């Protein structure tokens, strides 16, 4: 998911942000919401690009699963009909996570992590649907669809 390289979470701030321009004095970000507020995050801000985030799993071969893969599984399984509530009980959150990543590490993946995953997915579906559209190219696409996606990626 190439588009996740442009989207970040900032520690201490709710929601997700699109990275507009990195610089020496920090990074300029735009909130992924209706306000589209632009903010300068200083060099001390902990900005985590979604492309670099992973979920711990219990596999012997792999210690973690990239967030992009987890988001794709959620999208394939639920699409726009995600009914999981980020404010649900810990048992409901664990049940949701098991349905998406059956082998997730139950000791290292906390309920707060699952809450973030659900809310991030909802934000991405609403304000950055191109994240999921770009990944549907794996299925055979017509020439027009491929051209549209390429133009979107070029603009980003």
Coordinates of N, CA, C and O in Angstrom, one line a residue:
X1 N 0.8 -1.2 0.0 CA 0.0 0.0 0.0 C 0.9 1.2 0.0 O 1.3 1.7 1.0
X2 N 1.1 1.7 -1.2 CA 2.0 2.9 -1.4 C 1.4 4.1 -0.7 O 2.2 4.9 -0.1
X3 N 0.1 4.2 -0.6 CA -0.5 5.4 -0.1 C -0.3 5.6 1.4 O -0.3 6.7 2.0
X4 N 0.0 4.5 2.1 CA 0.2 4.5 3.6 C 1.5 5.2 3.9 O 1.8 5.6 5.1
X5 N 2.4 5.4 3.0 CA 3.7 6.1 3.2 C 3.4 7.6 3.4 O 4.3 8.3 3.9
X6 N 2.3 8.1 3.0 CA 1.9 9.5 3.2 C 1.0 9.8 4.4 O 0.6 10.9 4.6
X7 N 0.6 8.7 5.1 CA -0.3 8.9 6.2 C 0.4 8.5 7.5 O 1.1 7.5 7.6
X8 N 0.1 9.3 8.5 CA 0.8 9.1 9.8 C -0.1 9.3 11.0 O -1.1 10.0 10.9
X9 N 0.4 8.8 12.1 CA -0.2 9.0 13.4 C 0.8 9.8 14.2 O 2.0 9.6 14.1
X10 N 0.3 10.8 15.0 CA 1.2 11.6 15.8 C 0.8 11.4 17.2 O -0.3 11.5 17.6
X11 N 1.8 11.0 18.0 CA 1.6 10.7 19.4 C 1.1 11.9 20.1 O 1.6 13.0 19.9
X12 N 0.0 11.7 20.9 CA -0.6 12.8 21.7 C -1.7 13.5 20.9 O -2.3 14.4 21.5
X13 N -1.9 13.2 19.7 CA -3.0 13.8 18.8 C -3.9 12.6 18.4 O -3.4 11.6 18.0
X14 N -5.2 12.9 18.4 CA -6.1 11.9 17.9 C -6.2 12.0 16.4 O -5.9 13.0 15.8
X15 N -6.6 10.9 15.8 CA -6.8 10.8 14.3 C -5.6 10.5 13.6 O -4.5 10.2 14.1
X16 N -5.7 10.7 12.2 CA -4.6 10.4 11.3 C -4.3 11.7 10.5 O -5.1 12.6 10.4
X17 N -3.0 11.8 10.0 CA -2.6 12.9 9.3 C -1.9 12.6 8.0 O -1.2 11.6 7.9
X18 N -2.2 13.4 6.9 CA -1.5 13.2 5.7 C -0.2 14.0 5.7 O -0.3 15.2 6.1
X19 N 0.9 13.4 5.4 CA 2.2 14.2 5.4 C 2.3 15.0 4.1 O 2.2 14.5 3.0
X20 N 2.4 16.3 4.3 CA 2.4 17.2 3.1 C 3.8 17.5 2.7 O 4.2 17.4 1.6
X21 N 4.7 17.9 3.7 CA 6.0 18.3 3.4 C 7.0 18.1 4.6 O 6.9 18.8 5.6
X22 N 7.9 17.2 4.5 CA 8.9 17.0 5.5 C 10.0 18.1 5.3 O 10.3 18.5 4.2
X23 N 10.5 18.5 6.4 CA 11.6 19.5 6.4 C 12.5 19.4 7.6 O 12.3 18.5 8.4
X24 N 13.5 20.3 7.6 CA 14.5 20.2 8.8 C 13.8 20.6 10.1 O 14.2 20.1 11.1
X25 N 12.9 21.5 10.0 CA 12.3 22.0 11.3 C 11.1 21.2 11.7 O 10.4 21.5 12.7
X26 N 10.8 20.1 11.0 CA 9.7 19.2 11.3 C 9.0 18.8 10.1 O 9.6 18.7 9.0
X27 N 7.7 18.5 10.2 CA 6.9 18.1 9.1 C 5.6 18.8 9.1 O 5.0 19.0 10.2
X28 N 5.1 19.2 7.9 CA 3.8 19.8 7.8 C 2.8 18.7 7.5 O 3.0 17.9 6.6
X29 N 1.7 18.6 8.3 CA 0.7 17.5 8.1 C -0.6 18.2 8.0 O -0.9 19.3 8.4
X30 N -1.6 17.4 7.4 CA -2.9 17.8 7.2 C -3.8 16.8 7.9 O -3.6 15.6 7.6
X31 N -4.7 17.2 8.7 CA -5.6 16.2 9.4 C -6.5 15.5 8.4 O -7.0 16.1 7.4
X32 N -6.7 14.2 8.6 CA -7.6 13.4 7.7 C -9.0 13.5 8.4 O -9.5 12.6 9.1
X33 N -9.7 14.6 8.2 CA -11.0 14.8 8.6 C -11.7 15.9 7.8 O -11.1 16.4 6.8
X34 N -12.8 16.4 8.2 CA -13.5 17.4 7.4 C -12.8 18.8 7.5 O -12.9 19.6 6.5
X35 N -12.1 19.0 8.5 CA -11.4 20.3 8.7 C -10.2 20.5 7.8 O -9.9 21.6 7.4
X36 N -9.5 19.4 7.6 CA -8.3 19.4 6.8 C -7.3 20.5 7.3 O -6.6 21.2 6.6
X37 N -7.2 20.5 8.6 CA -6.3 21.5 9.3 C -4.9 21.2 9.1 O -4.4 20.0 9.2
X38 N -4.1 22.2 8.7 CA -2.7 22.0 8.4 C -1.9 22.4 9.7 O -2.2 23.4 10.3
X39 N -0.9 21.6 10.1 CA -0.2 21.8 11.3 C 1.3 21.5 11.1 O 1.6 20.6 10.3
X40 N 2.2 22.3 11.7 CA 3.6 22.0 11.7 C 4.0 21.2 12.9 O 3.7 21.7 14.0
X41 N 4.4 20.0 12.7 CA 4.9 19.1 13.8 C 6.4 19.3 13.9 O 7.1 19.1 13.0
X42 N 6.8 19.7 15.1 CA 8.3 20.0 15.3 C 9.1 18.7 15.3 O 8.5 17.6 15.3
X43 N 10.4 18.9 15.4 CA 11.3 17.7 15.4 C 11.1 16.8 16.5 O 11.5 15.6 16.5
X44 N 10.5 17.2 17.6 CA 10.4 16.4 18.8 C 9.1 15.6 18.8 O 8.9 14.7 19.6
X45 N 8.2 15.9 17.8 CA 6.9 15.2 17.7 C 7.2 13.8 17.2 O 8.0 13.5 16.4
X46 N 6.5 12.8 17.9 CA 6.6 11.4 17.5 C 5.6 11.1 16.4 O 4.5 10.8 16.6
X47 N 6.1 11.2 15.1 CA 5.3 10.9 14.0 C 5.5 9.5 13.5 O 6.7 9.2 13.2
X48 N 4.5 8.7 13.4 CA 4.7 7.3 13.0 C 3.9 7.1 11.7 O 2.7 7.2 11.6
X49 N 4.7 6.8 10.6 CA 4.1 6.6 9.3 C 3.5 5.2 9.3 O 4.0 4.2 9.8
X50 N 2.2 5.1 8.9 CA 1.4 3.9 9.0 C 2.1 2.7 8.2 O 2.0 1.6 8.6
X51 N 2.9 3.1 7.2 CA 3.6 2.0 6.4 C 4.6 1.3 7.3 O 5.0 0.2 6.9
X52 N 5.1 1.9 8.3 CA 6.2 1.4 9.2 C 5.6 0.6 10.4 O 6.4 0.1 11.2
X53 N 4.3 0.6 10.6 CA 3.7 0.0 11.7 C 3.3 -1.5 11.4 O 2.9 -1.8 10.3
X54 N 3.5 -2.4 12.4 CA 3.2 -3.8 12.3 C 2.4 -4.3 13.5 O 2.4 -3.6 14.6
X55 N 1.7 -5.4 13.3 CA 1.0 -6.0 14.4 C 1.8 -7.3 14.8 O 2.1 -8.1 13.9
X56 N 2.0 -7.5 16.1 CA 2.7 -8.7 16.5 C 1.9 -10.0 16.3 O 0.7 -10.0 16.5
X57 N 2.5 -11.0 15.8 CA 1.9 -12.3 15.6 C 2.7 -13.4 16.2 O 3.9 -13.2 16.6
X58 N 2.1 -14.6 16.4 CA 2.7 -15.7 17.1 C 3.5 -16.6 16.2 O 3.9 -17.7 16.7
X59 N 3.5 -16.4 14.9 CA 4.2 -17.3 14.0 C 5.7 -17.4 14.4 O 6.3 -16.4 14.8
X60 N 6.3 -18.6 14.1 CA 7.7 -18.8 14.3 C 8.5 -18.1 13.3 O 9.6 -17.5 13.6
X61 N 8.0 -18.0 12.0 CA 8.8 -17.4 10.9 C 8.7 -15.9 11.0 O 9.7 -15.2 10.9
X62 N 7.6 -15.4 11.2 CA 7.3 -13.9 11.2 C 7.0 -13.5 12.6 O 6.2 -14.1 13.3
X63 N 7.6 -12.4 13.1 CA 7.3 -11.9 14.4 C 6.2 -10.8 14.3 O 5.5 -10.5 15.3
X64 N 5.9 -10.3 13.1 CA 4.9 -9.3 13.0 C 4.3 -9.3 11.6 O 4.9 -9.8 10.6
X65 N 3.1 -8.6 11.4 CA 2.4 -8.5 10.2 C 2.3 -7.1 9.9 O 1.8 -6.3 10.7
X66 N 2.7 -6.6 8.7 CA 2.5 -5.2 8.4 C 1.1 -4.7 8.5 O 0.1 -5.4 8.2
X67 N 0.9 -3.4 9.0 CA -0.4 -2.8 9.2 C -1.1 -2.8 7.9 O -2.3 -3.0 7.8
X68 N -0.4 -2.6 6.8 CA -1.1 -2.6 5.5 C -1.8 -3.9 5.2 O -2.9 -3.9 4.7
X69 N -1.1 -5.0 5.5 CA -1.8 -6.3 5.3 C -3.0 -6.5 6.2 O -4.0 -7.0 5.7
X70 N -2.9 -6.0 7.4 CA -4.0 -6.2 8.3 C -5.2 -5.3 7.8 O -6.3 -5.8 7.8
X71 N -4.9 -4.1 7.4 CA -6.0 -3.2 6.8 C -6.6 -3.9 5.6 O -7.8 -3.8 5.4
X72 N -5.8 -4.5 4.8 CA -6.4 -5.2 3.6 C -7.3 -6.3 4.0 O -8.4 -6.5 3.4
X73 N -6.9 -7.1 5.0 CA -7.8 -8.2 5.5 C -9.1 -7.7 6.0 O -10.2 -8.2 5.7
X74 N -9.0 -6.6 6.8 CA -10.2 -6.0 7.3 C -11.1 -5.5 6.1 O -12.3 -5.7 6.1
X75 N -10.5 -4.9 5.1 CA -11.2 -4.4 4.0 C -11.9 -5.5 3.2 O -13.0 -5.4 2.8
X76 N -11.2 -6.6 3.0 CA -11.7 -7.7 2.3 C -12.9 -8.4 3.0 O -13.9 -8.8 2.4
X77 N -12.7 -8.4 4.3 CA -13.7 -9.1 5.2 C -14.9 -8.3 5.4 O -16.0 -8.8 5.5
X78 N -14.7 -7.0 5.7 CA -15.8 -6.1 6.1 C -16.2 -5.0 5.1 O -17.3 -4.5 5.2
X79 N -15.2 -4.5 4.3 CA -15.5 -3.4 3.4 C -16.0 -2.2 4.2 O -15.4 -1.8 5.2
X80 N -17.1 -1.6 3.7 CA -17.6 -0.4 4.4 C -18.5 -0.8 5.5 O -19.0 0.1 6.2
X81 N -18.7 -2.1 5.8 CA -19.6 -2.5 6.8 C -19.0 -3.0 8.1 O -19.4 -4.0 8.7
X82 N -17.9 -2.3 8.5 CA -17.2 -2.7 9.7 C -18.1 -2.4 10.9 O -18.4 -1.2 11.1
X83 N -18.5 -3.4 11.7 CA -19.4 -3.1 12.8 C -18.7 -3.1 14.1 O -19.3 -2.8 15.1
X84 N -17.4 -3.4 14.1 CA -16.6 -3.4 15.4 C -16.6 -2.0 16.0 O -16.4 -1.1 15.3
X85 N -16.8 -1.9 17.3 CA -16.9 -0.7 17.9 C -15.6 -0.5 18.7 O -15.2 -1.3 19.6
X86 N -14.8 0.6 18.4 CA -13.6 0.9 19.1 C -13.8 1.1 20.6 O -12.9 1.0 21.4
X87 N -15.0 1.3 21.0 CA -15.3 1.5 22.5 C -15.9 0.2 23.1 O -16.4 0.3 24.2
X88 N -15.9 -0.9 22.3 CA -16.4 -2.1 22.8 C -15.6 -2.7 24.0 O -14.5 -2.2 24.3
X89 N -16.1 -3.8 24.5 CA -15.4 -4.4 25.6 C -14.1 -5.1 25.1 O -14.0 -5.3 23.9
X90 N -13.2 -5.4 26.0 CA -11.9 -6.1 25.7 C -12.2 -7.4 25.0 O -11.5 -7.8 24.1
X91 N -13.3 -8.1 25.4 CA -13.6 -9.4 24.8 C -14.0 -9.2 23.3 O -13.7 -10.0 22.5
X92 N -14.9 -8.2 23.1 CA -15.3 -7.9 21.7 C -14.2 -7.5 20.8 O -14.1 -7.9 19.7
X93 N -13.3 -6.7 21.4 CA -12.1 -6.3 20.6 C -11.2 -7.5 20.3 O -10.7 -7.6 19.1
X94 N -11.0 -8.4 21.2 CA -10.2 -9.6 21.0 C -10.9 -10.5 20.0 O -10.2 -11.0 19.1
X95 N -12.2 -10.6 20.0 CA -12.9 -11.4 19.1 C -12.8 -10.8 17.7 O -12.6 -11.6 16.7
X96 N -12.9 -9.5 17.5 CA -12.7 -8.8 16.2 C -11.3 -9.1 15.7 O -11.1 -9.5 14.5
X97 N -10.3 -8.9 16.6 CA -8.9 -9.1 16.1 C -8.6 -10.6 15.7 O -7.9 -10.8 14.7
X98 N -9.2 -11.5 16.4 CA -9.1 -12.9 16.1 C -9.7 -13.2 14.7 O -9.2 -14.0 13.9
X99 N -10.8 -12.5 14.4 CA -11.5 -12.7 13.1 C -10.6 -12.2 11.9 O -10.7 -12.7 10.8
X100 N -9.8 -11.2 12.2 CA -9.0 -10.6 11.2 C -7.6 -11.2 11.1 O -7.1 -11.6 10.1
X101 N -6.9 -11.3 12.3 CA -5.6 -11.9 12.4 C -5.6 -13.0 13.4 O -5.3 -12.7 14.6
X102 N -6.0 -14.2 13.1 CA -6.2 -15.3 14.1 C -5.0 -15.6 14.9 O -5.1 -15.9 16.1
X103 N -3.8 -15.3 14.4 CA -2.6 -15.7 15.1 C -1.9 -14.4 15.7 O -0.7 -14.4 16.0
X104 N -2.7 -13.4 16.0 CA -2.0 -12.2 16.6 C -1.6 -12.5 18.0 O -2.1 -13.4 18.7
X105 N -0.5 -11.9 18.5 CA 0.0 -12.1 19.8 C -0.8 -11.4 20.9 O -0.8 -10.2 21.0
X106 N -1.5 -12.3 21.6 CA -2.5 -11.8 22.6 C -1.8 -11.1 23.8 O -2.5 -10.3 24.5
X107 N -0.6 -11.3 24.0 CA 0.1 -10.7 25.1 C 0.7 -9.3 24.8 O 0.7 -8.4 25.6
X108 N 1.1 -9.2 23.5 CA 1.8 -7.9 23.1 C 0.8 -6.9 22.4 O 1.1 -5.7 22.4
X109 N -0.3 -7.4 21.8 CA -1.2 -6.5 21.2 C -2.3 -6.2 22.2 O -3.1 -7.1 22.6
X110 N -2.3 -5.0 22.7 CA -3.2 -4.6 23.8 C -4.6 -4.1 23.2 O -4.7 -3.8 22.0
X111 N -5.6 -4.1 24.0 CA -6.9 -3.6 23.6 C -6.8 -2.2 23.0 O -7.5 -1.9 22.0
X112 N -6.0 -1.3 23.6 CA -5.8 0.0 23.0 C -5.3 0.0 21.6 O -5.7 0.8 20.8
X113 N -4.4 -1.0 21.3 CA -3.9 -1.1 19.9 C -5.1 -1.5 19.0 O -5.1 -1.0 17.8
X114 N -5.9 -2.4 19.4 CA -7.1 -2.8 18.6 C -8.0 -1.7 18.3 O -8.6 -1.5 17.3
X115 N -8.3 -0.9 19.4 CA -9.1 0.3 19.3 C -8.6 1.3 18.2 O -9.3 1.8 17.4
X116 N -7.3 1.5 18.3 CA -6.6 2.4 17.3 C -6.8 1.8 15.9 O -7.1 2.5 14.9
X117 N -6.6 0.5 15.7 CA -6.7 -0.2 14.4 C -8.1 0.1 13.8 O -8.3 0.4 12.7
X118 N -9.1 -0.1 14.7 CA -10.5 0.0 14.2 C -10.8 1.5 13.8 O -11.3 1.8 12.8
X119 N -10.4 2.4 14.7 CA -10.6 3.8 14.4 C -9.8 4.3 13.1 O -10.3 5.1 12.3
X120 N -8.6 3.8 13.0 CA -7.8 4.2 11.9 C -8.4 3.6 10.6 O -8.5 4.3 9.6
X121 N -8.9 2.4 10.6 CA -9.6 1.8 9.5 C -10.8 2.7 9.0 O -10.9 3.0 7.9
X122 N -11.6 3.1 10.0 CA -12.7 3.9 9.7 C -12.4 5.3 9.1 O -13.0 5.7 8.2
X123 N -11.3 5.9 9.7 CA -10.8 7.2 9.1 C -10.3 7.0 7.7 O -10.7 7.8 6.8
X124 N -9.5 5.9 7.5 CA -9.0 5.7 6.1 C -10.1 5.4 5.1 O -10.1 5.9 4.0
X125 N -11.1 4.6 5.5 CA -12.3 4.3 4.6 C -13.0 5.6 4.2 O -13.4 5.8 3.1
X126 N -13.1 6.5 5.2 CA -13.9 7.8 5.0 C -13.1 8.8 4.3 O -13.6 9.5 3.3
X127 N -11.9 9.1 4.7 CA -11.1 10.2 4.2 C -10.0 9.9 3.2 O -9.4 10.8 2.6
X128 N -9.6 8.6 3.1 CA -8.5 8.2 2.2 C -8.8 6.9 1.6 O -8.1 5.9 1.6
X129 N -10.0 6.8 0.9 CA -10.4 5.5 0.3 C -9.4 5.0 -0.8 O -9.4 3.8 -1.1
X130 N -8.6 5.9 -1.3 CA -7.6 5.6 -2.3 C -6.6 4.5 -1.8 O -6.0 3.8 -2.5
X131 N -6.4 4.5 -0.5 CA -5.6 3.5 0.1 C -6.0 2.1 -0.2 O -5.2 1.2 -0.5
X132 N -7.3 1.9 -0.2 CA -7.9 0.6 -0.5 C -8.1 0.4 -2.0 O -8.0 -0.7 -2.5
X133 N -8.3 1.4 -2.8 CA -8.5 1.3 -4.2 C -7.2 0.9 -4.9 O -7.2 0.1 -5.8
X134 N -6.1 1.4 -4.5 CA -4.8 1.1 -5.1 C -4.5 -0.3 -4.9 O -3.8 -0.9 -5.8
X135 N -5.0 -1.0 -3.9 CA -4.6 -2.4 -3.7 C -5.5 -3.3 -4.5 O -5.2 -4.5 -4.6
X136 N -6.6 -2.8 -5.0 CA -7.5 -3.7 -5.8 C -7.0 -3.9 -7.2 O -7.6 -4.7 -7.9
X137 N -5.9 -3.3 -7.5 CA -5.3 -3.6 -8.8 C -4.8 -5.0 -9.0 O -4.6 -5.4 -10.1
X138 N -4.7 -5.7 -7.9 CA -4.2 -7.1 -8.0 C -5.2 -7.9 -8.9 O -4.9 -8.8 -9.6
X139 N -6.5 -7.5 -8.8 CA -7.5 -8.2 -9.6 C -7.4 -7.5 -11.0 O -7.0 -6.4 -11.2
X140 N -7.7 -8.3 -12.1 CA -7.6 -7.7 -13.4 C -8.5 -6.5 -13.5 O -9.6 -6.5 -13.2
X141 N -7.8 -5.4 -14.0 CA -8.5 -4.1 -14.1 C -8.5 -3.7 -15.6 O -7.6 -4.1 -16.3
X142 N -9.5 -2.9 -15.9 CA -9.6 -2.4 -17.3 C -8.5 -1.3 -17.5 O -8.0 -0.8 -16.5
X143 N -8.2 -1.0 -18.7 CA -7.1 0.0 -19.0 C -7.5 1.4 -18.4 O -6.7 2.1 -17.9
X144 N -8.8 1.7 -18.4 CA -9.3 3.0 -17.9 C -9.0 3.1 -16.4 O -8.5 4.1 -15.9
X145 N -9.4 2.0 -15.6 CA -9.2 2.0 -14.2 C -7.7 2.1 -13.8 O -7.3 2.9 -12.9
X146 N -6.8 1.4 -14.5 CA -5.4 1.5 -14.3 C -4.9 2.9 -14.5 O -4.1 3.4 -13.7
X147 N -5.3 3.6 -15.6 CA -4.9 4.9 -15.9 C -5.4 5.9 -14.8 O -4.6 6.7 -14.3
X148 N -6.6 5.7 -14.3 CA -7.1 6.6 -13.2 C -6.2 6.5 -12.0 O -5.9 7.4 -11.3
X149 N -5.9 5.2 -11.6 CA -5.1 5.0 -10.4 C -3.7 5.6 -10.6 O -3.2 6.2 -9.7
X150 N -3.1 5.4 -11.7 CA -1.8 6.0 -12.0 C -1.8 7.5 -11.8 O -0.9 8.1 -11.3
X151 N -2.9 8.1 -12.4 CA -3.0 9.6 -12.2 C -3.1 10.0 -10.8 O -2.5 11.0 -10.4
X152 N -3.9 9.2 -10.0 CA -4.0 9.5 -8.6 C -2.7 9.4 -7.8 O -2.3 10.3 -7.0
X153 N -2.0 8.4 -8.2 CA -0.7 8.2 -7.5 C 0.3 9.3 -7.9 O 1.1 9.7 -7.1
X154 N 0.2 9.7 -9.1 CA 1.1 10.8 -9.6 C 0.9 12.1 -8.8 O 1.8 12.8 -8.4
X155 N -0.4 12.4 -8.5 CA -0.8 13.6 -7.8 C -0.3 13.5 -6.4 O 0.0 14.5 -5.8
X156 N -0.3 12.3 -5.8 CA 0.1 12.2 -4.4 C 1.5 12.5 -4.0 O 2.4 12.7 -4.7

